[in-house]
mmCIF file of C-alpha atoms in Angstrom:
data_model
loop_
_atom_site.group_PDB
_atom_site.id
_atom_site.type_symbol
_atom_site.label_atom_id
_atom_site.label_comp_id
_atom_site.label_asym_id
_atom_site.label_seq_id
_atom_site.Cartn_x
_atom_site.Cartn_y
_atom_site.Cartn_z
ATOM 1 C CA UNK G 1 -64.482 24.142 -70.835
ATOM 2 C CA UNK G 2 -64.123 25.698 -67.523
ATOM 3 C CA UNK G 3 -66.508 27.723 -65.052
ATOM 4 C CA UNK G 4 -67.164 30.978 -65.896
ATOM 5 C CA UNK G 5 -67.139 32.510 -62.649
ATOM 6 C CA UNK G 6 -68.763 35.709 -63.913
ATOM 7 C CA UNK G 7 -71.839 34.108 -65.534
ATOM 8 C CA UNK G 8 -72.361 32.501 -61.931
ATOM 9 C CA UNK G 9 -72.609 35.515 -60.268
ATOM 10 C CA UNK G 10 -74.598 37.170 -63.489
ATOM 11 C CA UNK G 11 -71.873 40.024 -64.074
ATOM 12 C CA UNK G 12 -69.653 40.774 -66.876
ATOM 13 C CA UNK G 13 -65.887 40.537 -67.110
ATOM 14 C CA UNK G 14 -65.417 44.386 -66.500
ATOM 15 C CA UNK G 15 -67.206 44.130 -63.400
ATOM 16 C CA UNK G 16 -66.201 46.492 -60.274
ATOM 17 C CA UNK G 17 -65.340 44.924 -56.630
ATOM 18 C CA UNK G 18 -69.108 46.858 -56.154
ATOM 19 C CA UNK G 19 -70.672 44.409 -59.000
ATOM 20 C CA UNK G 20 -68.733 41.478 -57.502
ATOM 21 C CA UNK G 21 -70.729 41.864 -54.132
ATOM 22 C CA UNK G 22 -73.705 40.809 -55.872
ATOM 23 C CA UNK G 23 -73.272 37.638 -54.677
ATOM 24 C CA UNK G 24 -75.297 38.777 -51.416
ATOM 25 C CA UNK G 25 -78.472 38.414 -53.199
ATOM 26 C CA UNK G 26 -77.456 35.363 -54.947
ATOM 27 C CA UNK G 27 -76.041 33.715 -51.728
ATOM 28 C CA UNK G 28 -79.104 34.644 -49.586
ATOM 29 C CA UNK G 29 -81.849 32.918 -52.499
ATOM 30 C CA UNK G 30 -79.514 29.798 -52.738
ATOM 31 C CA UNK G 31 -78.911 29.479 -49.089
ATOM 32 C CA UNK G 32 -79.629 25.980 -48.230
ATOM 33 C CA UNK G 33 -81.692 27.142 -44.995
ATOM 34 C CA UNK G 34 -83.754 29.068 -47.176
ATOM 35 C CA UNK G 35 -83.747 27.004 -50.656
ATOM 36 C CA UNK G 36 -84.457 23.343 -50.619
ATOM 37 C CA UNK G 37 -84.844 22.837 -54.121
ATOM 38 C CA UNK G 38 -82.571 20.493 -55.908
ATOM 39 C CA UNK G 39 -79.475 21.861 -57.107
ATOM 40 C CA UNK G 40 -79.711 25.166 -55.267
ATOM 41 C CA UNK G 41 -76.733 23.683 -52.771
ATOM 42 C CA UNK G 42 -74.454 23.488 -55.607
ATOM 43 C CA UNK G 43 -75.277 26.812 -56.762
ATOM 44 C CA UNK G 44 -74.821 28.151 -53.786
ATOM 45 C CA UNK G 45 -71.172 26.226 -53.155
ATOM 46 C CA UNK G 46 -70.620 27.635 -57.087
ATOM 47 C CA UNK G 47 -71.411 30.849 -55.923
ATOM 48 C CA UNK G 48 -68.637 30.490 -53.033
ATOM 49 C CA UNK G 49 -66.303 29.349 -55.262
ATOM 50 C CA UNK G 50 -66.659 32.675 -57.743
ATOM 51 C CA UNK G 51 -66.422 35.235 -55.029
ATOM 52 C CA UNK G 52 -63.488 33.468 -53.601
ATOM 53 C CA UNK G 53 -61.384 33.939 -56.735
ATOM 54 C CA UNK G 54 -63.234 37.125 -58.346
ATOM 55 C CA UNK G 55 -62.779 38.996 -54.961
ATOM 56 C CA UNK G 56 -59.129 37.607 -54.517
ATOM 57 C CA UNK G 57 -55.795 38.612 -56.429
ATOM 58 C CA UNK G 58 -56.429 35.250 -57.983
ATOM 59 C CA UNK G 59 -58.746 37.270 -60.499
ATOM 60 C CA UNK G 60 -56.075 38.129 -62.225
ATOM 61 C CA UNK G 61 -55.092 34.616 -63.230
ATOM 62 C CA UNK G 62 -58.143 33.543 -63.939
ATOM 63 C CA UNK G 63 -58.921 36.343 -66.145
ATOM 64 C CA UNK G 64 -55.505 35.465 -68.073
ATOM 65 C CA UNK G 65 -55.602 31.140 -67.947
ATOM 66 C CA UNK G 66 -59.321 30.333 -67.041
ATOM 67 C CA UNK G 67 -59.723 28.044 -64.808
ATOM 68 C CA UNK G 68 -57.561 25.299 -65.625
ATOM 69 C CA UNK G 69 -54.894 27.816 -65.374
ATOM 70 C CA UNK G 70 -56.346 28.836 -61.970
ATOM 71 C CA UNK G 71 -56.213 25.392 -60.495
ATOM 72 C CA UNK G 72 -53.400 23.514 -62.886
ATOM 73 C CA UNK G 73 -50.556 26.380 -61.859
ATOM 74 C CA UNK G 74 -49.064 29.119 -63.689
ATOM 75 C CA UNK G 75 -45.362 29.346 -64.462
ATOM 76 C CA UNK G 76 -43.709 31.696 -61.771
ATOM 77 C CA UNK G 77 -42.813 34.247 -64.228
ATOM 78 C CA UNK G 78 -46.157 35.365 -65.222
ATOM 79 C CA UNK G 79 -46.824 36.085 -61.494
ATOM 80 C CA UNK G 80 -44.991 39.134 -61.313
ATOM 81 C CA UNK G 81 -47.350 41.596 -61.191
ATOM 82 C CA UNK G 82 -49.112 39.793 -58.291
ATOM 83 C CA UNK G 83 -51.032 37.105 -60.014
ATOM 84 C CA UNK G 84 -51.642 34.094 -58.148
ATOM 85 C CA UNK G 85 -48.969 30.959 -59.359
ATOM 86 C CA UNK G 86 -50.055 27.998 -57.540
ATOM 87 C CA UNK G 87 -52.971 25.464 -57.507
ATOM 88 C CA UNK G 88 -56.015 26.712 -56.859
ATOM 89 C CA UNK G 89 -58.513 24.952 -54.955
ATOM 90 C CA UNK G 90 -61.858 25.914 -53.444
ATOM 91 C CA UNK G 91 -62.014 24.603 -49.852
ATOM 92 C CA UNK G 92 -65.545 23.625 -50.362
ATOM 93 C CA UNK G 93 -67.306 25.182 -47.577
ATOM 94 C CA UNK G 94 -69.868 27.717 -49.149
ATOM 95 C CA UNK G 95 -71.106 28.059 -45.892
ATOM 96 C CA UNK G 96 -67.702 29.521 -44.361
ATOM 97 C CA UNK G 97 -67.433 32.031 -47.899
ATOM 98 C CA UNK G 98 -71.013 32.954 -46.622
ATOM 99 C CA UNK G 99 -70.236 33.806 -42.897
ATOM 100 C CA UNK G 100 -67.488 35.423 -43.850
ATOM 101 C CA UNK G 101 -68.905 38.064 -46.567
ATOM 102 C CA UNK G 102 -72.300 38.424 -44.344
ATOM 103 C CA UNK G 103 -70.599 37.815 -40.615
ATOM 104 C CA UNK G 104 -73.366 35.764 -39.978
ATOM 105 C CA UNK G 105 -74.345 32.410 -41.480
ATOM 106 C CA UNK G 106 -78.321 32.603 -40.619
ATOM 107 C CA UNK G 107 -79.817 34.167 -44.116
ATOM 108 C CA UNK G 108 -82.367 35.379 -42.217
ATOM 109 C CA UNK G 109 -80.080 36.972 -39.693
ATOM 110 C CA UNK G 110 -81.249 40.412 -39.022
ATOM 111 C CA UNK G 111 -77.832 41.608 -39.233
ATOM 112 C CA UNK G 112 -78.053 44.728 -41.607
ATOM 113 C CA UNK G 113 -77.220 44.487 -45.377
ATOM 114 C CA UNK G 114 -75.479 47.114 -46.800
ATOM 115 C CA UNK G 115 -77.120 48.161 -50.264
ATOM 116 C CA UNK G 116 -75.335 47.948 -53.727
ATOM 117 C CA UNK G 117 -73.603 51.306 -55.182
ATOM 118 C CA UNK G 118 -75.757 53.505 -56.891
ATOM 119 C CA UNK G 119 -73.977 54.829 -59.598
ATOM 120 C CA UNK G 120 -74.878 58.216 -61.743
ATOM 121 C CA UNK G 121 -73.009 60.302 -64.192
ATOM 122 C CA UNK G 122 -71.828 63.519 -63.669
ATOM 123 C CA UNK G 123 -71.222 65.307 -67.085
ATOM 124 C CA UNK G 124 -68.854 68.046 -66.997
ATOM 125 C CA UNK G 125 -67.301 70.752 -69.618
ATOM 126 C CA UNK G 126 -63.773 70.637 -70.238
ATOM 127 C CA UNK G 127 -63.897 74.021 -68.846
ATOM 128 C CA UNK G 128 -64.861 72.989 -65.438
ATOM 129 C CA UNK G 129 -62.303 70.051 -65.581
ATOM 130 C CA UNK G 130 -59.765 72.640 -66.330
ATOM 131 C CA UNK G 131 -60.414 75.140 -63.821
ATOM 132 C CA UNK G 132 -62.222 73.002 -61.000
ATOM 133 C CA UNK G 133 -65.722 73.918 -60.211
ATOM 134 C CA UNK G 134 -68.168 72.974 -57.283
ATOM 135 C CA UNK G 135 -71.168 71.495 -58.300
ATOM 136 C CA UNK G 136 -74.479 70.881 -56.019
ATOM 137 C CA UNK G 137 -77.035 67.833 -56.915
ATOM 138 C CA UNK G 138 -80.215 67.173 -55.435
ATOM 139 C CA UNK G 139 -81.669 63.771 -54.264
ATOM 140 C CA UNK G 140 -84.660 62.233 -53.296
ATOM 141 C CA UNK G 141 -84.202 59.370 -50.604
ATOM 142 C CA UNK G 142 -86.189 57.394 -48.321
ATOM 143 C CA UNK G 143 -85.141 58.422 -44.815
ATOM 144 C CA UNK G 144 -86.341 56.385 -41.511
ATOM 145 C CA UNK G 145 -88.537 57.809 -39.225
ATOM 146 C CA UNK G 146 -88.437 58.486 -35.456
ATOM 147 C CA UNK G 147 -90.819 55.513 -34.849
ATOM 148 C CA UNK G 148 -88.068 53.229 -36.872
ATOM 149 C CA UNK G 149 -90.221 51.018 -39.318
ATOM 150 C CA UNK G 150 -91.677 53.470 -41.583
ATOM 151 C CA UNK G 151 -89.847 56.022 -43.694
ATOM 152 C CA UNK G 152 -90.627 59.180 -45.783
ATOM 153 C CA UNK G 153 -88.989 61.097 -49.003
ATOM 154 C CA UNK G 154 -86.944 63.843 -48.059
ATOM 155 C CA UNK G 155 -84.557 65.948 -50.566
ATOM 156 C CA UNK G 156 -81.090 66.776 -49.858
ATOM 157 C CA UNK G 157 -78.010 68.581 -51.801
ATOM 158 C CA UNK G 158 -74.966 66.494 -52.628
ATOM 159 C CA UNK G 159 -72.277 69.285 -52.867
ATOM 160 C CA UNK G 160 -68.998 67.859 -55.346
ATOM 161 C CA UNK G 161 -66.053 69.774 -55.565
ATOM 162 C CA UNK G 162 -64.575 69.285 -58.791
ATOM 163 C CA UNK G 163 -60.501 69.260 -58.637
ATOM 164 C CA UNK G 164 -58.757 70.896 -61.245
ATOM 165 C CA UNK G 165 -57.705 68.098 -63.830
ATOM 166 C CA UNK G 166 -59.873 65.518 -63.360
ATOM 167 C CA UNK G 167 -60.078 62.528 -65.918
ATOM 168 C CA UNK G 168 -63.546 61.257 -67.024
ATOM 169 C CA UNK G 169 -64.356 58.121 -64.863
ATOM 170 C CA UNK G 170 -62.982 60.026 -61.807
ATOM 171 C CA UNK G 171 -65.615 58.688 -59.036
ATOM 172 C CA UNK G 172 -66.920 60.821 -56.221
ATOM 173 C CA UNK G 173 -68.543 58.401 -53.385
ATOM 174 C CA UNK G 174 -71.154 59.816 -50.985
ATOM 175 C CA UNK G 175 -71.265 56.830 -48.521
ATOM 176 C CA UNK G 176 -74.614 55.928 -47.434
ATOM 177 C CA UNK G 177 -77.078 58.257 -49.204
ATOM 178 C CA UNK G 178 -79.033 55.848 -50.465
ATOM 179 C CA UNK G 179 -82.763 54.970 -49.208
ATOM 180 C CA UNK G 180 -82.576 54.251 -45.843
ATOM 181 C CA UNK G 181 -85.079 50.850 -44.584
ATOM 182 C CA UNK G 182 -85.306 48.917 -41.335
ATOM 183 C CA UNK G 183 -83.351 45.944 -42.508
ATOM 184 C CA UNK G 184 -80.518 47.670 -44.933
ATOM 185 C CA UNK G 185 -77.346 50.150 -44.675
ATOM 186 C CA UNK G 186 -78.457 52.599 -47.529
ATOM 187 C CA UNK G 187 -76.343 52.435 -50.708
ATOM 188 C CA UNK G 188 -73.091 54.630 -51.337
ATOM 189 C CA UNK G 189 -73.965 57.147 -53.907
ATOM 190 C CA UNK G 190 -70.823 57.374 -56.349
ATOM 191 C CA UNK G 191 -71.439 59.538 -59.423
ATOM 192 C CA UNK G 192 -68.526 58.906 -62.414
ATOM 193 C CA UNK G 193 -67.169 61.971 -64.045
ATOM 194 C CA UNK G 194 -67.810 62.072 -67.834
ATOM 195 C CA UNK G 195 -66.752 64.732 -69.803
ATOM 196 C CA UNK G 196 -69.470 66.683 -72.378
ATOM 197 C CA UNK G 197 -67.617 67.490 -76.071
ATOM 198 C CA UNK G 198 -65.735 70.952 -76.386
ATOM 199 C CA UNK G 199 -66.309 72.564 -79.788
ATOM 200 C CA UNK G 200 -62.476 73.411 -79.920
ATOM 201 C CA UNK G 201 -60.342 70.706 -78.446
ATOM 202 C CA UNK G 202 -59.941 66.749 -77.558
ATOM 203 C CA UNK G 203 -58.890 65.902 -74.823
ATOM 204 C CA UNK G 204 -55.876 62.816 -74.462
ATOM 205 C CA UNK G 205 -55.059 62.551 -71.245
ATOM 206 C CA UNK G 206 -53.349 65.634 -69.727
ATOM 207 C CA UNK G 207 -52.704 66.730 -73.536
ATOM 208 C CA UNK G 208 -55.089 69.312 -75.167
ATOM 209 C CA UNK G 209 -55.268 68.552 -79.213
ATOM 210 C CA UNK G 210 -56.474 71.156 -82.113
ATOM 211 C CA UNK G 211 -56.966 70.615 -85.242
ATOM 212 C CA UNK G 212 -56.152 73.272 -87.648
ATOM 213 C CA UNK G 213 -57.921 73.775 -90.881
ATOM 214 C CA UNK G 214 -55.176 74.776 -93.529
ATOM 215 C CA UNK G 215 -55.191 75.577 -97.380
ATOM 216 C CA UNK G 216 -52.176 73.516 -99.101
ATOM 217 C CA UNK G 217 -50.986 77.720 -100.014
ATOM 218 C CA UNK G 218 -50.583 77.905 -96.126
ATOM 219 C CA UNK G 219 -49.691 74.266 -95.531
ATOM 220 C CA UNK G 220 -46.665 75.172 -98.158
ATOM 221 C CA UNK G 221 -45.613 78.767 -97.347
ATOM 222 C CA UNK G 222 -46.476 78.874 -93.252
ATOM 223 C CA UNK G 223 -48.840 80.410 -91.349
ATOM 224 C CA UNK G 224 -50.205 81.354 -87.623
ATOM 225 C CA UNK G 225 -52.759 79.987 -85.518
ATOM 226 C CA UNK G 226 -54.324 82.475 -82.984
ATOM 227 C CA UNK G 227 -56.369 80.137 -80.360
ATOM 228 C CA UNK G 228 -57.723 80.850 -76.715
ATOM 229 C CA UNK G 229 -56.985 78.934 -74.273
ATOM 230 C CA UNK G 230 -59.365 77.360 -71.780
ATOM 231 C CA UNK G 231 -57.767 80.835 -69.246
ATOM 232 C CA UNK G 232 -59.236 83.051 -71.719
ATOM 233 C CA UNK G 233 -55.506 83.810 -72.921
ATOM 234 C CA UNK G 234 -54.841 84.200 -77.013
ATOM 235 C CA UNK G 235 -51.695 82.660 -78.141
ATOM 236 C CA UNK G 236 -50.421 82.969 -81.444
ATOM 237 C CA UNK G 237 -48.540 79.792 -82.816
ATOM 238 C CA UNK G 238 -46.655 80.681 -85.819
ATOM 239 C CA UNK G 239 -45.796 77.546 -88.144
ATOM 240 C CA UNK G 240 -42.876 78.061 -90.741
ATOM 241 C CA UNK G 241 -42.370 74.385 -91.511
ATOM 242 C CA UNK G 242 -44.201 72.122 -93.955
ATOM 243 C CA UNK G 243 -47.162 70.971 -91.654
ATOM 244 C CA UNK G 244 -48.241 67.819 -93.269
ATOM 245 C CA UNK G 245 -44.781 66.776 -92.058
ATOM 246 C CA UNK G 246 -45.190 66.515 -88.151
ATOM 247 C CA UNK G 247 -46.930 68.177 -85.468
ATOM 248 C CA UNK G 248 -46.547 70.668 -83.381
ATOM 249 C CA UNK G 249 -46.113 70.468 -79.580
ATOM 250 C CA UNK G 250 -46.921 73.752 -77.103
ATOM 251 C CA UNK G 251 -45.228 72.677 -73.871
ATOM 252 C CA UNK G 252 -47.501 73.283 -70.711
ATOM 253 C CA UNK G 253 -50.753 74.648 -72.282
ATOM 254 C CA UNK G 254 -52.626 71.531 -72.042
ATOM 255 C CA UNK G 255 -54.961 70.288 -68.633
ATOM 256 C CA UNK G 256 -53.614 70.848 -65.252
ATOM 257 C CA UNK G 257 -52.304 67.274 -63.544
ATOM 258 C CA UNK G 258 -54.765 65.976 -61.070
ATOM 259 C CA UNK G 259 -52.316 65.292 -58.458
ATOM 260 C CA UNK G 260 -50.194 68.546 -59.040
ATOM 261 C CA UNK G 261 -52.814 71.649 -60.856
ATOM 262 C CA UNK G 262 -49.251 74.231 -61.141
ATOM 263 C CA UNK G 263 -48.542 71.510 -64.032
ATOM 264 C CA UNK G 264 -49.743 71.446 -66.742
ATOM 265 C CA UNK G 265 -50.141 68.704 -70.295
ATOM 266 C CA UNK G 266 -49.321 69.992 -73.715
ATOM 267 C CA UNK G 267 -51.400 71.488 -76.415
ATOM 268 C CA UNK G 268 -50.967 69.718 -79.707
ATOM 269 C CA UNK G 269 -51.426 71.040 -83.433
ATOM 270 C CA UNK G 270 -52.536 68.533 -85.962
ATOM 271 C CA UNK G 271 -53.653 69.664 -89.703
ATOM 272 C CA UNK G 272 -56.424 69.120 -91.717
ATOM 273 C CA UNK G 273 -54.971 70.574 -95.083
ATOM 274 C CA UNK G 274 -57.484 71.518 -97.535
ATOM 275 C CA UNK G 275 -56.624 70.704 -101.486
ATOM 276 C CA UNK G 276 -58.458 73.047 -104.390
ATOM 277 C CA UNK G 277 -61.156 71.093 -106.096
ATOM 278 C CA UNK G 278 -59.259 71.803 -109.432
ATOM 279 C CA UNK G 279 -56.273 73.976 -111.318
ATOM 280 C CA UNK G 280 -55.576 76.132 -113.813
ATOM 281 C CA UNK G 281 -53.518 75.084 -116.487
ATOM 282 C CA UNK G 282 -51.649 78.163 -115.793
ATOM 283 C CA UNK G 283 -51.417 77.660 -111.944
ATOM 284 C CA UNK G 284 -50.292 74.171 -112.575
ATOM 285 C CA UNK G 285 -47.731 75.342 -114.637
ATOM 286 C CA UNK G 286 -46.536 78.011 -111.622
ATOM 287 C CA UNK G 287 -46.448 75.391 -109.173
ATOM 288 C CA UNK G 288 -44.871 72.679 -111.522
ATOM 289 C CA UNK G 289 -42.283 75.778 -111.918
ATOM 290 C CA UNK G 290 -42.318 77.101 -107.912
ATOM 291 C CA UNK G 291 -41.783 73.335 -107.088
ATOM 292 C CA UNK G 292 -38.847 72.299 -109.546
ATOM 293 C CA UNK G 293 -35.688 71.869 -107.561
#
């Protein structure tokens, strides 16, 4: 059984390059200048050894072989979408992994620290996804004072612009808005777009989906949908076909691309077809008859 390089730097295996850097607190409480207890060295050179594959293209391979495929070799063909292939081997120098991520290799340097991410979510209606919106969010932060060692809380308005298109899990970065302190870079503020429920449609990706309630009558004979679009504009869809058979595709009425807002997704109809609870004997005979070819 190999190392797990996340459980030694206490993340999980969908951690971000942000999570990742949590090695700074680990590194600085295992630092043998500052942590003579024994083991702490080799939890600090095991704490080397995960950031210098979890921060390193050689993630990838580990998260597909584990470690004995890490440091055993790959065959060349699974590296082509930029895995590492060959042996991996941790130089064994914690110490150099340490000066390297800090620039200094004195724990108690005084060399500022640069806070961990705060992350927040910003939930947003489909209707200001579709159309773009600006959005303003107030903090509360420490801020430094003139006299530089003591600090006081102080409001200020985060203004996002929301682009037209945006995808939930779109992430909007205000760099160093975080608590300011005498000994630490204040934390990027990144708030991660998630998207509130629309009472209409579901969204799939640039696609818009409805789902029609239809009687089996209209299912059978056709029908027409009138529906408003996230513009305000009614379109009528008429459907001659059998619906249960397919679905139907409205070219260009879906969400605007992110990277181009003139295009546009597609809106799709699916069916929810609604059977009566029971029959006649003389409608059952009418549709045995209506249905006979």
């Amino acid at each position: 059984m190999g190392q797990d390089y996340y459980e030694i730097l206490e993340i999980n295996r969908n951690a971000t390059d942000a999570d990742i850097k949590k090695y700074r607190r680990l590194a600085r409480k295992f630092h043998p200048a500052s942590n003579k207890e024994p083991g702490s060295y080799e939890k600090f050179r095991q704490l080397g050894e995960a950031l210098d594959v979890l921060s390193d293209r050689k993630k990838a391979t580990y998260d597909k072989f584990g470690e004995d495929g890490l440091k055993g070799g790959i065959p060349i063909e699974f590296s082509k979408d930029g895995a590492w292939s060959t042996k991996y081997a941790y130089h064994d120098n914690p110490e150099k992994t340490f000066k390297e991520f800090f620039g200094s290799d004195n724990p108690f340097s005084e060399n500022k620290i640069k806070d961990d991410p705060i992350e927040r979510y910003l939930y947003l209606s489909l209707d200001d996804l579709y159309h773009g919106c600006t959005k303003k969010i107030k903090i509360s932060r420490k801020v430094m004072n003139n006299d530089g060692c003591t600090s006081s809380i102080r409001d200020k308005i985060l203004t996002v612009t929301v682009k037209p298109g945006w995808k939930e899990g779109t992430r909007i970065t205000f760099p160093e808005e975080g608590d300011q302190g005498p000994n630490n870079i204040a934390a990027d503020i990144v708030f991660i777009v998630q998207q509130k429920p629309h009472p209409v449609f579901e969204r799939i990706d640039n696609d818009l989906i409805y789902h029609a309630q239809v009687s089996l009558e209209m299912a059978l004979t056709g029908f027409s949908v009138e529906v408003e679009t996230l513009d305000g504009r009614l379109i009528n869809i008429p459907f001659n076909e059998i619906v249960p058979l397919y679905k139907k595709v409205v070219p260009k009425e879906g969400m605007p691309l992110p990277h181009d807002p003139s295009q546009k997704g597609d809106l799709i109809f699916t069916f929810d077809i609604h059977f009566p609870e029971k029959l006649s004997a003389e409608s059952k005979l009418l549709i045995k008859q209506a249905l006979h070819y």
